[in-house]
mmCIF file of C-alpha atoms in Angstrom:
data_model
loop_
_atom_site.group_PDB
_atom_site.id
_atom_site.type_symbol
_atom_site.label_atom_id
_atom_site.label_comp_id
_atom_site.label_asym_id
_atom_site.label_seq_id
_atom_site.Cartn_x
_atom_site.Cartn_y
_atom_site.Cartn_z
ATOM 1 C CA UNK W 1 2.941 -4.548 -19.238
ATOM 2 C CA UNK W 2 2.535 -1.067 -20.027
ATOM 3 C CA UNK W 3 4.577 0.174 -23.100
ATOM 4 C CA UNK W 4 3.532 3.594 -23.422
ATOM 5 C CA UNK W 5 5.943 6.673 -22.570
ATOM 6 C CA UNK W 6 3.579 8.241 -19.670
ATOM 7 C CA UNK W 7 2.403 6.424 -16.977
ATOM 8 C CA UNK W 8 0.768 7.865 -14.019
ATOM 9 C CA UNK W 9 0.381 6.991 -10.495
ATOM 10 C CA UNK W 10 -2.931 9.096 -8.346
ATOM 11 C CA UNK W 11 -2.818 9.204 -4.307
ATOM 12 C CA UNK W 12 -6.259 10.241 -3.102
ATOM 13 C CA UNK W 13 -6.726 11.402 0.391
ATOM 14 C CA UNK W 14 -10.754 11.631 1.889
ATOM 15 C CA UNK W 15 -10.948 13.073 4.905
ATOM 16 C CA UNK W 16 -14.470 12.205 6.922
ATOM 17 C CA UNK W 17 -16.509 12.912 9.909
ATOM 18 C CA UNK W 18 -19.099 10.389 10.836
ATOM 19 C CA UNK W 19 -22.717 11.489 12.083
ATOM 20 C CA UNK W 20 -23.010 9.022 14.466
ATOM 21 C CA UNK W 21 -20.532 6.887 16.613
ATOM 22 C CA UNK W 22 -19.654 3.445 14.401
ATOM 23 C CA UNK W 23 -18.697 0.357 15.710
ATOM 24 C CA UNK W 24 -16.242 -1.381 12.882
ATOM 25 C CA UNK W 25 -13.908 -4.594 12.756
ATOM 26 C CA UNK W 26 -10.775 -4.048 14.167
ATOM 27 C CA UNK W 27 -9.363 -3.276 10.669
ATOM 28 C CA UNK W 28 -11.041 -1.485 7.946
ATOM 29 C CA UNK W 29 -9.135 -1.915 5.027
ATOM 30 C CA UNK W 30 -11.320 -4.176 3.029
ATOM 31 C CA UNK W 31 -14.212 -2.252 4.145
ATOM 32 C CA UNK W 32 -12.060 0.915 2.405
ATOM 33 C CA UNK W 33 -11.735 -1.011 -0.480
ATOM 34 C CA UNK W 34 -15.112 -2.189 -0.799
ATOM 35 C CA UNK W 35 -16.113 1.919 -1.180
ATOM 36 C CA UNK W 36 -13.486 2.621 -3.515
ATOM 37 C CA UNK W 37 -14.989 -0.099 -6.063
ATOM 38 C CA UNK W 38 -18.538 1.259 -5.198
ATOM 39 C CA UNK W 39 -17.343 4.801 -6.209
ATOM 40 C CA UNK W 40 -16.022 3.247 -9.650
ATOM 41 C CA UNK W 41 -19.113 1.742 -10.354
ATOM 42 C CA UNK W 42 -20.855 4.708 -10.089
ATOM 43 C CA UNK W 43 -19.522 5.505 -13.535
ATOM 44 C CA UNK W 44 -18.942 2.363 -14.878
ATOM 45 C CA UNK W 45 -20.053 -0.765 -13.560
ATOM 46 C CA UNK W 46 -18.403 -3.294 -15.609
ATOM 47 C CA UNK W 47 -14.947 -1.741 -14.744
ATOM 48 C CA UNK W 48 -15.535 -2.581 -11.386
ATOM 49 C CA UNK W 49 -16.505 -5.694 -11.631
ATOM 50 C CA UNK W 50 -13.754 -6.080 -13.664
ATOM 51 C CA UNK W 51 -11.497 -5.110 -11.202
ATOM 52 C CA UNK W 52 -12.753 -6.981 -8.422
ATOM 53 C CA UNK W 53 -12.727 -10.224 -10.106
ATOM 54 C CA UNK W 54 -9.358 -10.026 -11.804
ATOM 55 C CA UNK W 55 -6.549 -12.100 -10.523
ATOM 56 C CA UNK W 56 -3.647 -9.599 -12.193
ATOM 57 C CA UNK W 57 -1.651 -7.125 -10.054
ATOM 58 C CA UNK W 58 -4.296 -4.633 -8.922
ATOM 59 C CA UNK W 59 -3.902 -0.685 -10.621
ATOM 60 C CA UNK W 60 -5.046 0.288 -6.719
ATOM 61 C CA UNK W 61 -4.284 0.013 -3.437
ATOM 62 C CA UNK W 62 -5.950 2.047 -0.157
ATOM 63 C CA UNK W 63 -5.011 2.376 3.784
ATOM 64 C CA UNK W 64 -7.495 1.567 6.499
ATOM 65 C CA UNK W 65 -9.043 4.399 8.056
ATOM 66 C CA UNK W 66 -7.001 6.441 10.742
ATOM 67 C CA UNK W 67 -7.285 10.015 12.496
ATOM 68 C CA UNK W 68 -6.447 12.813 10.508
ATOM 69 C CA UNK W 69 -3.636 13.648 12.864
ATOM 70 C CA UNK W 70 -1.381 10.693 13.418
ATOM 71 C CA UNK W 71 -0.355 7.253 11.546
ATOM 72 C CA UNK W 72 -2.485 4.625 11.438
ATOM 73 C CA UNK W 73 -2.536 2.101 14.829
ATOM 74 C CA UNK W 74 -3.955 -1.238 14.881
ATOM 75 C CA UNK W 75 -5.864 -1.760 17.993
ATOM 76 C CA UNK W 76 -5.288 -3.911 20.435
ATOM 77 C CA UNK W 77 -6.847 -7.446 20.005
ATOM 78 C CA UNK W 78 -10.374 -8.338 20.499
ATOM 79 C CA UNK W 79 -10.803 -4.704 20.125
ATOM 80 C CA UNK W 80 -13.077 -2.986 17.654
ATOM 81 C CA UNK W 81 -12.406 0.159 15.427
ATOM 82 C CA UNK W 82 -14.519 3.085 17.235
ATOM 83 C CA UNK W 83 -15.231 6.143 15.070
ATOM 84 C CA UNK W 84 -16.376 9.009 17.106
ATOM 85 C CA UNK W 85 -19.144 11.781 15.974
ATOM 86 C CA UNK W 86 -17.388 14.664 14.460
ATOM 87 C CA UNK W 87 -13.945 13.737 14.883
ATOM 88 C CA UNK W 88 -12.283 13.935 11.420
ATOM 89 C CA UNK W 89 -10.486 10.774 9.838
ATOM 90 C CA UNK W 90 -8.874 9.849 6.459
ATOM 91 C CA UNK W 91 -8.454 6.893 4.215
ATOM 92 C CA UNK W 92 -5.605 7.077 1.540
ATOM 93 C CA UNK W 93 -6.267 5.410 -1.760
ATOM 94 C CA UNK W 94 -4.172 4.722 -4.960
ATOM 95 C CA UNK W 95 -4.711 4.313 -8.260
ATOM 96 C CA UNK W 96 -2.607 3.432 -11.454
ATOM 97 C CA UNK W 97 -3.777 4.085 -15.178
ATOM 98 C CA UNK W 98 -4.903 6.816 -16.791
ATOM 99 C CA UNK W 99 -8.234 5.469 -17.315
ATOM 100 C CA UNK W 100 -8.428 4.493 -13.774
ATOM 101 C CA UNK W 101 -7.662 7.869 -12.367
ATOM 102 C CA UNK W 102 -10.035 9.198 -14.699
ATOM 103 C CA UNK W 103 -13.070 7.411 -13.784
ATOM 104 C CA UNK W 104 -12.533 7.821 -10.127
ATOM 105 C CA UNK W 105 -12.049 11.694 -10.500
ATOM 106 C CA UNK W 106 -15.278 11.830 -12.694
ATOM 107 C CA UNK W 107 -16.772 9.555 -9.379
ATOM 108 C CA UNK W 108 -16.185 11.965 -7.113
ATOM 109 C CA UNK W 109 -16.637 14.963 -8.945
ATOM 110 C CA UNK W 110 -20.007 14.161 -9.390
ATOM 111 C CA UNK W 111 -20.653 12.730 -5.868
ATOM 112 C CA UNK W 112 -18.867 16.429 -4.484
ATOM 113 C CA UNK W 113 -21.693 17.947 -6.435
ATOM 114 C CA UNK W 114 -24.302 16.285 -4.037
ATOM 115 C CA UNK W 115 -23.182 16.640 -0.695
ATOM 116 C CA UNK W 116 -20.983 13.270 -0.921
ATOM 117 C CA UNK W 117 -20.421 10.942 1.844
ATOM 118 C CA UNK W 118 -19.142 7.938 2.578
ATOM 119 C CA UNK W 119 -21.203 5.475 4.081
ATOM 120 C CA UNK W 120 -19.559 2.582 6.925
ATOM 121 C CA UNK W 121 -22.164 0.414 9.021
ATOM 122 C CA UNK W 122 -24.851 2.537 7.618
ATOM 123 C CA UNK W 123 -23.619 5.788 9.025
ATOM 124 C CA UNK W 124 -23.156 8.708 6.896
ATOM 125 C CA UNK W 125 -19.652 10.450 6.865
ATOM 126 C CA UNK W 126 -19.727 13.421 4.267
ATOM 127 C CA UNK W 127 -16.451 13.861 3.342
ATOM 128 C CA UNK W 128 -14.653 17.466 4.627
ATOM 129 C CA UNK W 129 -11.737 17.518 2.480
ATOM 130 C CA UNK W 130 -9.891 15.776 -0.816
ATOM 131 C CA UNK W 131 -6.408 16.205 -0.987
ATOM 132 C CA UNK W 132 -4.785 14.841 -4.674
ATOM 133 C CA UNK W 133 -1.235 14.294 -5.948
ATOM 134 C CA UNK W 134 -1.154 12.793 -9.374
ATOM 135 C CA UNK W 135 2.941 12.277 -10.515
ATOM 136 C CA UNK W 136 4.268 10.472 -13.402
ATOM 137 C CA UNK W 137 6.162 7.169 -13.231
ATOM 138 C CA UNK W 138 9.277 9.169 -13.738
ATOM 139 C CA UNK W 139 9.209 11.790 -11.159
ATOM 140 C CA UNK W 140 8.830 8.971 -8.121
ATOM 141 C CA UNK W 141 12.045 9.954 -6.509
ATOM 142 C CA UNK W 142 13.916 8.374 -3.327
ATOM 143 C CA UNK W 143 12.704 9.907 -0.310
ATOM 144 C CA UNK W 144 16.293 10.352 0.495
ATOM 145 C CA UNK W 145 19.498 8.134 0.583
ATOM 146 C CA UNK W 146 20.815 6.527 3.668
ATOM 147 C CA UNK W 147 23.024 4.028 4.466
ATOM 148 C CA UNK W 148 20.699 2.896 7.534
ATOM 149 C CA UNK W 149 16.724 3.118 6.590
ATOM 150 C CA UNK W 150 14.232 1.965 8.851
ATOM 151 C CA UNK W 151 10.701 0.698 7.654
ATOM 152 C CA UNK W 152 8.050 0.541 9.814
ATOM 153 C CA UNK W 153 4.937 -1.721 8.934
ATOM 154 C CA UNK W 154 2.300 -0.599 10.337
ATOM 155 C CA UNK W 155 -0.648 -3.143 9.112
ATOM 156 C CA UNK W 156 -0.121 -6.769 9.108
ATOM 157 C CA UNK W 157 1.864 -7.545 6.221
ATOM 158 C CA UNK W 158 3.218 -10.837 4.154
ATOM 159 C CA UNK W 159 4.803 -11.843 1.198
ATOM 160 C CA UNK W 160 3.748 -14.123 -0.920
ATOM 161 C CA UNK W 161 6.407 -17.141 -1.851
ATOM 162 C CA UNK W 162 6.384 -18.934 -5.305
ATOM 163 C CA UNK W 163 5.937 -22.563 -5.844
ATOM 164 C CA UNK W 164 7.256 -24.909 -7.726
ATOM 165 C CA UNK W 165 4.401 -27.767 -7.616
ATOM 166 C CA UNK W 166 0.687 -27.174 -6.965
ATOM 167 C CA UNK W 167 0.418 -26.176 -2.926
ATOM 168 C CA UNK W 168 -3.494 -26.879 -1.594
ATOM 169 C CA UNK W 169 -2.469 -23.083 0.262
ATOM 170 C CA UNK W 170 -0.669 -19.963 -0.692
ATOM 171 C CA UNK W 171 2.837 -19.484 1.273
ATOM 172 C CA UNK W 172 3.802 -16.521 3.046
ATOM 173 C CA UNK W 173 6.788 -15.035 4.104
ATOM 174 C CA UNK W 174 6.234 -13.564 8.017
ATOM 175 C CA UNK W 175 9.728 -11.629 8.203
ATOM 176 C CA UNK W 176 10.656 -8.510 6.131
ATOM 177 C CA UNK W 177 13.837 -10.163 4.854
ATOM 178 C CA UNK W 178 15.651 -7.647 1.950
ATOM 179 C CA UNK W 179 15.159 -10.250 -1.103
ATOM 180 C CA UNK W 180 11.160 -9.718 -0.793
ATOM 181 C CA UNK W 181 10.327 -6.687 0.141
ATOM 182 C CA UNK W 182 12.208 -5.731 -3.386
ATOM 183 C CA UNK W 183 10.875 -8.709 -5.075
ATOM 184 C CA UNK W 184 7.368 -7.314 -4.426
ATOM 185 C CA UNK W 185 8.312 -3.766 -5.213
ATOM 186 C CA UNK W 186 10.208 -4.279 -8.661
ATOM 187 C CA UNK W 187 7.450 -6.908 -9.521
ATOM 188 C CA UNK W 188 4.616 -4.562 -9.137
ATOM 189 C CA UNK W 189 6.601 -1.739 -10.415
ATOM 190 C CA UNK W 190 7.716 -3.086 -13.543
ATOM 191 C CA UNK W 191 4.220 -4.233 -14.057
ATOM 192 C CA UNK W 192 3.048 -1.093 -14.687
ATOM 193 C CA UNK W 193 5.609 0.952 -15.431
ATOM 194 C CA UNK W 194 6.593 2.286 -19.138
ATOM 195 C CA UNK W 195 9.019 0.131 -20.891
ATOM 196 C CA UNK W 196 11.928 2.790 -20.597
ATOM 197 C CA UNK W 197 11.683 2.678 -16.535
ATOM 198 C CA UNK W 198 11.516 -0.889 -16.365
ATOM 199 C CA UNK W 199 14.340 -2.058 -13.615
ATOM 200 C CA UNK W 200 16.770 -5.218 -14.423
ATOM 201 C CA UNK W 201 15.457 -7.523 -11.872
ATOM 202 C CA UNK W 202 18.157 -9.968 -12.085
ATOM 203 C CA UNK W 203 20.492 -6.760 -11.475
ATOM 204 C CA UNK W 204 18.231 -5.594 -8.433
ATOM 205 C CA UNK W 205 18.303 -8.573 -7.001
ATOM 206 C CA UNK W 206 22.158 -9.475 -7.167
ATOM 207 C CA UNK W 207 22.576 -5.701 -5.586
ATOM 208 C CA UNK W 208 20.043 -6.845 -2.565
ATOM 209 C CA UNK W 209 21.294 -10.492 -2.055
ATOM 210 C CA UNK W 210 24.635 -9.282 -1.820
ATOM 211 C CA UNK W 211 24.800 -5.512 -0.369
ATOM 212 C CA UNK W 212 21.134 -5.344 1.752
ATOM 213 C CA UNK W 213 21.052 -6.749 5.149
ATOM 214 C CA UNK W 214 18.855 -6.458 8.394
ATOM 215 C CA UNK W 215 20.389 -4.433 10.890
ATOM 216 C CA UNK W 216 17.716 -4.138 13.582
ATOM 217 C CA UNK W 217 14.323 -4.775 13.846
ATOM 218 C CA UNK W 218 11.247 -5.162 16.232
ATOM 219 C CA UNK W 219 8.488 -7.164 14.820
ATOM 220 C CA UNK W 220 5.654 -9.515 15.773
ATOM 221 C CA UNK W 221 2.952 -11.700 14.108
ATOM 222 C CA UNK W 222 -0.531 -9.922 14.185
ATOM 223 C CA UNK W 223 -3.933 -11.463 12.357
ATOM 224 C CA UNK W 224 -6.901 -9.338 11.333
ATOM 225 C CA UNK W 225 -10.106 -10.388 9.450
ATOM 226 C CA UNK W 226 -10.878 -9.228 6.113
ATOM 227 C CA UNK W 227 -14.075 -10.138 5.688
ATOM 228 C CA UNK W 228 -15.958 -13.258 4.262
ATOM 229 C CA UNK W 229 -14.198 -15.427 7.431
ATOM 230 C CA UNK W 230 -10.882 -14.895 6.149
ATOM 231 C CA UNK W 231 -8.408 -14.150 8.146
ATOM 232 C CA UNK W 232 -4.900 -12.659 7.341
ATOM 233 C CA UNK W 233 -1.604 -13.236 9.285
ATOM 234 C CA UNK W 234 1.538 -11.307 9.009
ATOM 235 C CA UNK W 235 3.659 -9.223 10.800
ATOM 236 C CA UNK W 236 3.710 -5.517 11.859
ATOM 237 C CA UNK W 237 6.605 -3.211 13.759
ATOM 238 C CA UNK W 238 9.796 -2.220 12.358
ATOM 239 C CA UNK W 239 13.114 -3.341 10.320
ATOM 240 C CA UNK W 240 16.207 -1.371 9.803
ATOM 241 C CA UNK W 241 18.127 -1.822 6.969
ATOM 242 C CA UNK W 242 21.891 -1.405 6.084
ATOM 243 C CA UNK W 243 22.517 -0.941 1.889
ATOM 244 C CA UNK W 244 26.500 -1.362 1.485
ATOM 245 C CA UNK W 245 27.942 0.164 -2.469
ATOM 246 C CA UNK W 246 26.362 2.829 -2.031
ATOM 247 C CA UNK W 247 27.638 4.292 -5.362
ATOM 248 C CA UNK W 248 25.928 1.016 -7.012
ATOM 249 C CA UNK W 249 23.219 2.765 -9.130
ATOM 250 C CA UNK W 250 20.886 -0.009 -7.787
ATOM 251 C CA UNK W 251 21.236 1.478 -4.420
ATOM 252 C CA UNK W 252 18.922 4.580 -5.906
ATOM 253 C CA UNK W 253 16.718 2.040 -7.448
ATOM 254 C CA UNK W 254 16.319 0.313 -3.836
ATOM 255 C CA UNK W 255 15.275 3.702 -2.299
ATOM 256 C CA UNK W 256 13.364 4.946 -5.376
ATOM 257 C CA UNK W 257 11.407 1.553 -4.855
ATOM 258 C CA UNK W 258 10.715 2.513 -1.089
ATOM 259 C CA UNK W 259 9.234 5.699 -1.547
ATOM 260 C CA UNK W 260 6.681 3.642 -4.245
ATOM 261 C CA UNK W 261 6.455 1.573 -1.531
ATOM 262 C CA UNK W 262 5.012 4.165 0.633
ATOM 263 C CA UNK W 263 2.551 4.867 -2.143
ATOM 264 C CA UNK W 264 1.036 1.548 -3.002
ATOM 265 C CA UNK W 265 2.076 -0.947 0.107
ATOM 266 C CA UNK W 266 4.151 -3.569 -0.229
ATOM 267 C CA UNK W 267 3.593 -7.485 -0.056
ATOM 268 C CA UNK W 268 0.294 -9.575 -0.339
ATOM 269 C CA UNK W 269 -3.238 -7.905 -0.633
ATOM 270 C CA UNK W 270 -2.078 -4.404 -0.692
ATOM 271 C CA UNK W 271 -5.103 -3.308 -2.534
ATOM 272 C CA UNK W 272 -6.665 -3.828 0.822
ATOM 273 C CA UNK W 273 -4.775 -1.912 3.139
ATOM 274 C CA UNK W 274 -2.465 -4.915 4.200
ATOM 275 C CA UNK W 275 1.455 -3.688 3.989
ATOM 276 C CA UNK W 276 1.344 0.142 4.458
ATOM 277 C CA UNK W 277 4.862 1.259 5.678
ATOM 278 C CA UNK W 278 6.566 4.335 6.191
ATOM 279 C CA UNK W 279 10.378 5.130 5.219
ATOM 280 C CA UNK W 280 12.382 6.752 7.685
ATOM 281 C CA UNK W 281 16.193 7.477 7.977
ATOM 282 C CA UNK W 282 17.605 5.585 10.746
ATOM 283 C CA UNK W 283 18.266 7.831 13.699
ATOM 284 C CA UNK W 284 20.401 6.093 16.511
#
C-alpha cells in the first residue's frame, strides 16, 4: 500500500501505578486499546474515529496490561485482572505511519506536561516511565536464525481463514499451523511496507509449505471477552518450529517476519492485544 522509500514502525512502552486497587476483566486488551484511541483524539478527533471505524489492516496494535517485571499471564478462568496500589505495570503499544507516530507523540507530550495518567475503572494511574524505539521498515532484523524456534502465544490467538462464498460467521484457524502464522505476517507486512521491501508471497509461501513444519508444541483453547458481549476464542501456549534449506533466502524472511511478529502480534484482532508472542531459540 505504501510506496514511499521510508516507512516507520513506533513501539511505545507506559509504565503505570494505579492509586487505588482496580478490579478489571480478565483481559485488558481492548480496554488498552480503547486509551490509545482516546490519546489520539486528543489531537485529532476525526483520526480516531477514523481509525476505529475502518475495516483496513490497522497501523496499531497494543498488549494487555502486565507487571513491569515478567511476561504477560492470563489468569485463570472466572478470574478477574487485580491491579494493586503502587505496584508498577506496563502496556506496550504500536504504531505504523509517520503521521500516526506523530500524533501520538504530540498526545503524550502534551499530556507529560500535565501530570498524565491513564485512567482504568475510573482510577487514576499517572504514568512513571515511557520507554520509545522508533526503527525503519528496513532495519527489522531476525532476532536470530535457528533451525528449531519456539513461539510462545501468550494471549488467545486465531487466524482468520478466507472464504470463498458468503459465510453468516468469520472462520478461524485454532492451531498455529506454519502456512498462517506467515500468511498473517507477510499480509500485514507487505501492507505497509515500502514497495522495495515488499516479500514474494507466492515465494514465502512455497518456502513454508514445503520446508516449515511443527516439531513440538503445547497448546490449548482459551476464550476471553472483549467487550460489547463478544467473546474471542483461540488458543494460547507454545509451538516449536523446524525451518529445513536453511540457505533458502526465504528462511531470513521467515525469521525477519517473527521478530515483526513480536512487534505487532500476529493473527486476528491484534490491534487489541489478541496474538502477542515471543520468539525464542529452541533449547532442548
Amino acid at each position: 500500500m505504501n510506496e514511499s522509500n521510508e516507512v516507520y514502525l513506533a513501539t511505545f512502552t507506559l509504565f503505570f501505578t494505579p492509586e487505588a486497587d482496580i478490579l478489571m476483566p480478565r483481559f485488558t486488551g481492548n480496554i488498552v486499546l480503547s486509551s490509545l484511541l482516546v490519546l489520539i483524539s486528543k489531537v485529532d478527533a476525526k483520526l480516531a474515529k477514523r481509525l476505529h471505524a475502518s475495516k483496513e489492516v490497522k497501523p496499531y496494535s497494543c498488549t494487555p496490561i502486565y507487571p513491569k517485571s515478567g511476561e504477560f499471564r492470563l489468569p485463570p478462568k472466572r478470574s478477574v485482572t487485580h491491579l494493586r496500589r503502587s505496584k508498577v505495570y506496563q502496556v506496550r503499544m504500536a504504531l505504523i505511519t509517520d503521521t500516526l507516530i506523530e500524533k501520538f507523540m504530540k498526545a503524550i507530550t502534551n499530556e507529560a506536561s500535565k501530570e498524565w495518567a491513564l485512567k482504568f475503572m475510573g482510577v487514576r494511574c499517572p504514568i512513571i516511565n515511557v520507554s520509545a524505539h522508533i526503527r525503519a521498515f528496513d532495519e527489522i532484523k531476525p532476532k536470530f536464525l535457528s533451525e528449531l524456534v519456539k513461539v510462545r502465544f501468550l494471549t488467545p490467538t486465531r487466524f482468520a481463514v478466507k472464504s470463498t462464498v458468503r459465510r453468516p460467521r468469520p472462520k478461524f484457524r485454532l492451531f498455529p499451523i506454519p502456512e498462517n502464522l506467515f500468511h498473517s505476517l507477510v499480509h500485514h507486512w507487505n501492507y505497509f511496507a515500502p514497495e522495495n521491501l515488499k516479500i514474494n508471497e507466492s515465494q514465502l509461501y512455497e518456502y513454508v509449505l514445503n520446508y516449515v513444519v511443527e516439531d513440538d508444541y503445547k497448546i490449548h483453547r482459551e476464550s476471553v471477552e472483549i467487550g460489547k458481549g463478544r467473546k474471542a476464542i483461540g488458543f494460547i501456549g507454545y509451538c516449536t518450529y523446524r525451518f529445513d534449506m536453511l540457505e533458502h533466502p526465504m528462511f531470513k524472511t521467515c525469521m525477519k517476519l517473527l521478530s515483526y511478529g513480536e512487534l505487532i502480534n500476529v493473527g486476528n484482532a491484534k490491534s487489541m492485544g489478541l496474538g502477542v508472542i515471543r520468539v525464542e531459540k529452541f533449547i532442548k
